[in-house]
Coordinates of C-alpha atoms in Angstrom, one line a residue:
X1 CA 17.5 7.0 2.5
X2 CA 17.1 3.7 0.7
X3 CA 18.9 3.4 -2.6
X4 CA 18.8 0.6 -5.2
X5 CA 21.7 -1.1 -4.2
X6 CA 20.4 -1.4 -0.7
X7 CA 17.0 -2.8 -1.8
X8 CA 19.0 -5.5 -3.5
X9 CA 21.3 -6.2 -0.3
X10 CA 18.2 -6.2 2.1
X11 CA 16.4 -8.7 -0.3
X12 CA 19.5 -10.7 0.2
X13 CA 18.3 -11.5 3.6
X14 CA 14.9 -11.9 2.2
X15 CA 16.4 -14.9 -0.1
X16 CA 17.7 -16.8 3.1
X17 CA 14.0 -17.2 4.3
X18 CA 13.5 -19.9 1.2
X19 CA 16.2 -22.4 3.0
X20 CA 13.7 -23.6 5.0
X21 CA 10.0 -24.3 4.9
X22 CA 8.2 -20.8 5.5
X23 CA 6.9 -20.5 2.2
X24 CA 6.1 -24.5 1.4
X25 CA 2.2 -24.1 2.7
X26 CA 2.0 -21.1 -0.2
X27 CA 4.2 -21.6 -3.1
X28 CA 1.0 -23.1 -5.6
X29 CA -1.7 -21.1 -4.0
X30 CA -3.3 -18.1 -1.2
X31 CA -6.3 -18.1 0.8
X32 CA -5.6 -15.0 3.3
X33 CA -8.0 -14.2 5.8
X34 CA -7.4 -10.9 5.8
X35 CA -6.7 -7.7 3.3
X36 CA -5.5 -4.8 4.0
X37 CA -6.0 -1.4 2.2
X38 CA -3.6 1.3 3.6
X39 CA -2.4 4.8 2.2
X40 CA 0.7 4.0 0.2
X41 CA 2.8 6.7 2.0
X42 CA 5.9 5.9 3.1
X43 CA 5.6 6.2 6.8
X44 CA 2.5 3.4 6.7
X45 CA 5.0 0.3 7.0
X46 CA 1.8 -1.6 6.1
X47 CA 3.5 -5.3 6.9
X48 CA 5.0 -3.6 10.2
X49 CA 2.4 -2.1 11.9
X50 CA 0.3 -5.3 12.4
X51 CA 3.6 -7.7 12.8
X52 CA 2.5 -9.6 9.3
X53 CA 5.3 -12.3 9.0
X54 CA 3.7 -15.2 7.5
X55 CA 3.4 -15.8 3.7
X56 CA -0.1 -15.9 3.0
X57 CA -2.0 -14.5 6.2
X58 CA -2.2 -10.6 4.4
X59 CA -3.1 -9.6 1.0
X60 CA -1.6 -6.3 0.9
X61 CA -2.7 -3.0 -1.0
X62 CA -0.9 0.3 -0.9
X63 CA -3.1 3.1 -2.6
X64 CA -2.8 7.3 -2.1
X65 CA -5.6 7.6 0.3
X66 CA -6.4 4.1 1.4
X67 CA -9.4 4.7 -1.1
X68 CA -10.8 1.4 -2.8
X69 CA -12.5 2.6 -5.4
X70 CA -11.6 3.2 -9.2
X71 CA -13.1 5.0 -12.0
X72 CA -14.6 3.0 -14.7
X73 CA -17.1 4.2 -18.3
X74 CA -19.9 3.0 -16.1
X75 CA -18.9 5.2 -12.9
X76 CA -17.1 4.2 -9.5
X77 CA -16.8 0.5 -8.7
X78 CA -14.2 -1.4 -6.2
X79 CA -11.0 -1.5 -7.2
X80 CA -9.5 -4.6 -8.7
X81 CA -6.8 -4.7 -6.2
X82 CA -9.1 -5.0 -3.1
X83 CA -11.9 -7.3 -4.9
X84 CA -9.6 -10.0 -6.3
X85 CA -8.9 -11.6 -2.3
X86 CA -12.5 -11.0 -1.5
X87 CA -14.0 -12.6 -4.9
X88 CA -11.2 -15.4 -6.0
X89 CA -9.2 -16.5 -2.7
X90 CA -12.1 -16.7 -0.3
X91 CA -11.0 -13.8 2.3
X92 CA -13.2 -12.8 4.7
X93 CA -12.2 -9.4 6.5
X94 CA -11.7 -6.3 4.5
X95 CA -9.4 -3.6 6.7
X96 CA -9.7 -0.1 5.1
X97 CA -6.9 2.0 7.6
X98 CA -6.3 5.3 6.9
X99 CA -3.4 7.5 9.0
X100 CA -2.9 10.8 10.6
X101 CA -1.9 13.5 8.9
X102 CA -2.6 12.0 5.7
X103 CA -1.1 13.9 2.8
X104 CA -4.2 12.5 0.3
X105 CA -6.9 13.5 2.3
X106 CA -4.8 17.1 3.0
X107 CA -4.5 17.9 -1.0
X108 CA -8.4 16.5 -1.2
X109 CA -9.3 19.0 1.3
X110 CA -7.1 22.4 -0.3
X111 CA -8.2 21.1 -3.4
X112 CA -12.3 21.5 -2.1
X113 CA -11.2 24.7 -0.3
X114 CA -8.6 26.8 -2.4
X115 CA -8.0 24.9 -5.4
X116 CA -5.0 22.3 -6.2
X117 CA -2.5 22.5 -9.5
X118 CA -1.5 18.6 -9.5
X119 CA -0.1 16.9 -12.6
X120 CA -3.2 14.3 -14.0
X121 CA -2.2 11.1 -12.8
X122 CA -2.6 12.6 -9.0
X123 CA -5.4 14.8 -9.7
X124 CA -7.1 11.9 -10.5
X125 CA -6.5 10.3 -7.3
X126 CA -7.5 13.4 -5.7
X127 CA -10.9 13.5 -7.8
X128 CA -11.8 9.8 -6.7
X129 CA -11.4 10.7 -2.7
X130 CA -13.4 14.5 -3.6
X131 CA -16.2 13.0 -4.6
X132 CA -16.3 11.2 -1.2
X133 CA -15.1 13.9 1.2
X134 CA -17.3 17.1 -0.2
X135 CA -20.1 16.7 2.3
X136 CA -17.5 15.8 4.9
X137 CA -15.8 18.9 4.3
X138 CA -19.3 20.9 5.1
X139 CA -20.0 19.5 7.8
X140 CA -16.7 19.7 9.6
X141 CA -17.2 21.2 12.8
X142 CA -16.6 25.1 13.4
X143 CA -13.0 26.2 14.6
X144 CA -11.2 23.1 13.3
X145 CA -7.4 24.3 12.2
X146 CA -6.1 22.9 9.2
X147 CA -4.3 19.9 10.9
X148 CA -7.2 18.8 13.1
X149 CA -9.7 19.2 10.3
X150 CA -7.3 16.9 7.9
X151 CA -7.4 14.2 10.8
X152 CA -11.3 14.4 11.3
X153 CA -11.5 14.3 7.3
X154 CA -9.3 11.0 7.5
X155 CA -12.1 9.4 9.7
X156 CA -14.8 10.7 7.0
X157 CA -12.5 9.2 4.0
X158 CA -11.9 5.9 6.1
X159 CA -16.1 5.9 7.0
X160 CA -16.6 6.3 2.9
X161 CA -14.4 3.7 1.8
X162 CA -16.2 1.1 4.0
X163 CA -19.3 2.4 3.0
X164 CA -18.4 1.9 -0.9
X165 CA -17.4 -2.0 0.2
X166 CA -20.7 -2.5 2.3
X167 CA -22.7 -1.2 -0.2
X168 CA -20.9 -3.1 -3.7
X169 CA -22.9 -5.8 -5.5
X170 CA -19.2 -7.3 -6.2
X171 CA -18.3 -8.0 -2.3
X172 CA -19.6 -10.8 -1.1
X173 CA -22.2 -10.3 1.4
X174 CA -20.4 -12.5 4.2
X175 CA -17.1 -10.4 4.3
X176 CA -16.5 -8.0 7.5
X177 CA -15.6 -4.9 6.6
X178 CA -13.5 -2.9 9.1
X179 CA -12.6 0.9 9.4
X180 CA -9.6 1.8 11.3
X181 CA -6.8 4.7 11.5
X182 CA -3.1 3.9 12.1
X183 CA -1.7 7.1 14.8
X184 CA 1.7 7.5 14.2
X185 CA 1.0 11.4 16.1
X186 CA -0.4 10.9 18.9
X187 CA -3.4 12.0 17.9
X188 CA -6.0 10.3 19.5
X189 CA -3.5 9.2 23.1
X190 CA 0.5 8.7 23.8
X191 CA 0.5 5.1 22.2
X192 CA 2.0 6.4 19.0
X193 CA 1.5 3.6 16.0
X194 CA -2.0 2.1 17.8
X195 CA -4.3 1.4 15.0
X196 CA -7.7 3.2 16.2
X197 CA -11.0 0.8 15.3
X198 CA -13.2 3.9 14.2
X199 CA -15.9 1.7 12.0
X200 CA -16.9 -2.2 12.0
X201 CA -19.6 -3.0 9.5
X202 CA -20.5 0.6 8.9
X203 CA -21.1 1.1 12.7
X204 CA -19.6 4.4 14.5
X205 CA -21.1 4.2 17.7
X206 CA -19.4 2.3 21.1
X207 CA -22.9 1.0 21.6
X208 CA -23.3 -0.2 18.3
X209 CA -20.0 -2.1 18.3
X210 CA -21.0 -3.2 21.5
X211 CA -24.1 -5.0 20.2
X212 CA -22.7 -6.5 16.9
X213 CA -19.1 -7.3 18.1
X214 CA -18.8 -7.1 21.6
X215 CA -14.9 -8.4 21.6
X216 CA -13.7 -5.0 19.6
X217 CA -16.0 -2.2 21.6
X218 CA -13.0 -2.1 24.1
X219 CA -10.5 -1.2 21.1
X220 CA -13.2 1.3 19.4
X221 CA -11.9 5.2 19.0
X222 CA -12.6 7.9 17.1
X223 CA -11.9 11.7 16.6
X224 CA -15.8 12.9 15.1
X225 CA -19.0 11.1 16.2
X226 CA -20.8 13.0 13.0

């Protein structure tokens, strides 16, 4: 287990990177073509998973529950974290990727089911993914055990979170909006840590993918076709 005196040595090795030119193209400036929006839990290694190595080429956020939305006095809007790449530095892919087993999406669903006792700051996270994930929740299928019903509610959550971007006056209408769900369980096959595409553009279908982006129907799985 990491400890702060670790942090400090492995950011050490960080430090040596400035020595040469890695960061020169970035230091005044960002225009990634790409952000991410993963569940903040600590077995997403967000950077990791898609081999991000370059200053500049991700903007990264980390949220419980890969959700992008926040409360506001008017009602739900896109969070801050995920609109400032898409509005100010010109980034044109939005990936929303949820995991297995996700512990958000399991308290979100106990919480609809039994009832939760979470101290504010999380219940408030939990709140901002219920809204989403009540109908989801009803129209599970029958004879789902807890574990697969959390991983076909991840889909759902992953489905709704696109669906908030698609549907925001605040995203620019040009920016792709992807869907996926990292497998770290060997969920959906043996390739444990494939990202499965479940959702491009708010399609769910092969033969939608098929006709809008042909290059990513080969790459498109998913649990629940609901």
């Amino acid at each position: 287990m990491m400890e702060l005196l670790e942090l400090l040595e492995r950011n050490d090795r960080h430090v040596s990177e400035f020595s040469n030119d890695r960061f020169d193209a970035v230091q005044d400036g960002q225009s990634p073509g790409l952000v991410t929006v993963c569940c903040s839990d600590s077995r997403v290694l967000q950077d990791e998973l898609i081999t991000n190595e370059t200053p500049g080429d991700v903007f990264t956020v980390g949220v419980i529950g890969n959700r992008v939305c926040e409360r506001t006095d008017d009602g739900a809007t896109v969070s801050g974290d995920v609109l400032y790449p898409l509005v100010h530095a010109g980034t044109a892919t939005a990936a929303v990727i949820g995991h297995t087993g996700c512990g958000a999406v399991t308290a979100t669903y106990q919480d609809l089911t039994d009832g939760v006792d979470e101290p504010d700051g999380i219940q408030y996270a939990i709140d901002l993914l219920k809204d989403r994930l009540a109908p989801g929740v009803d129209a599970l299928p029958d004879g789902l055990d807890e574990e697969s019903a959390i991983n076909h509610l991840v889909e759902y959550n992953v489905d709704r979170q696109v669906e908030l971007l698609l549907e925001s006056d605040d995203v620019p209408d040009d920016v792709r909006v992807a869907g996926l769900v990292y497998d770290f369980q060997n969920v959906y096959s043996d390739d444990r840590g494939r990202l499965q595409l479940i959702n491009v553009n708010g399609s769910r279908t092969p033969d939608a993918i098929e006709r809008n982006t042909p290059a990513l129907s080969s790459r498109f799985n998913r649990l629940w076709s609901y």
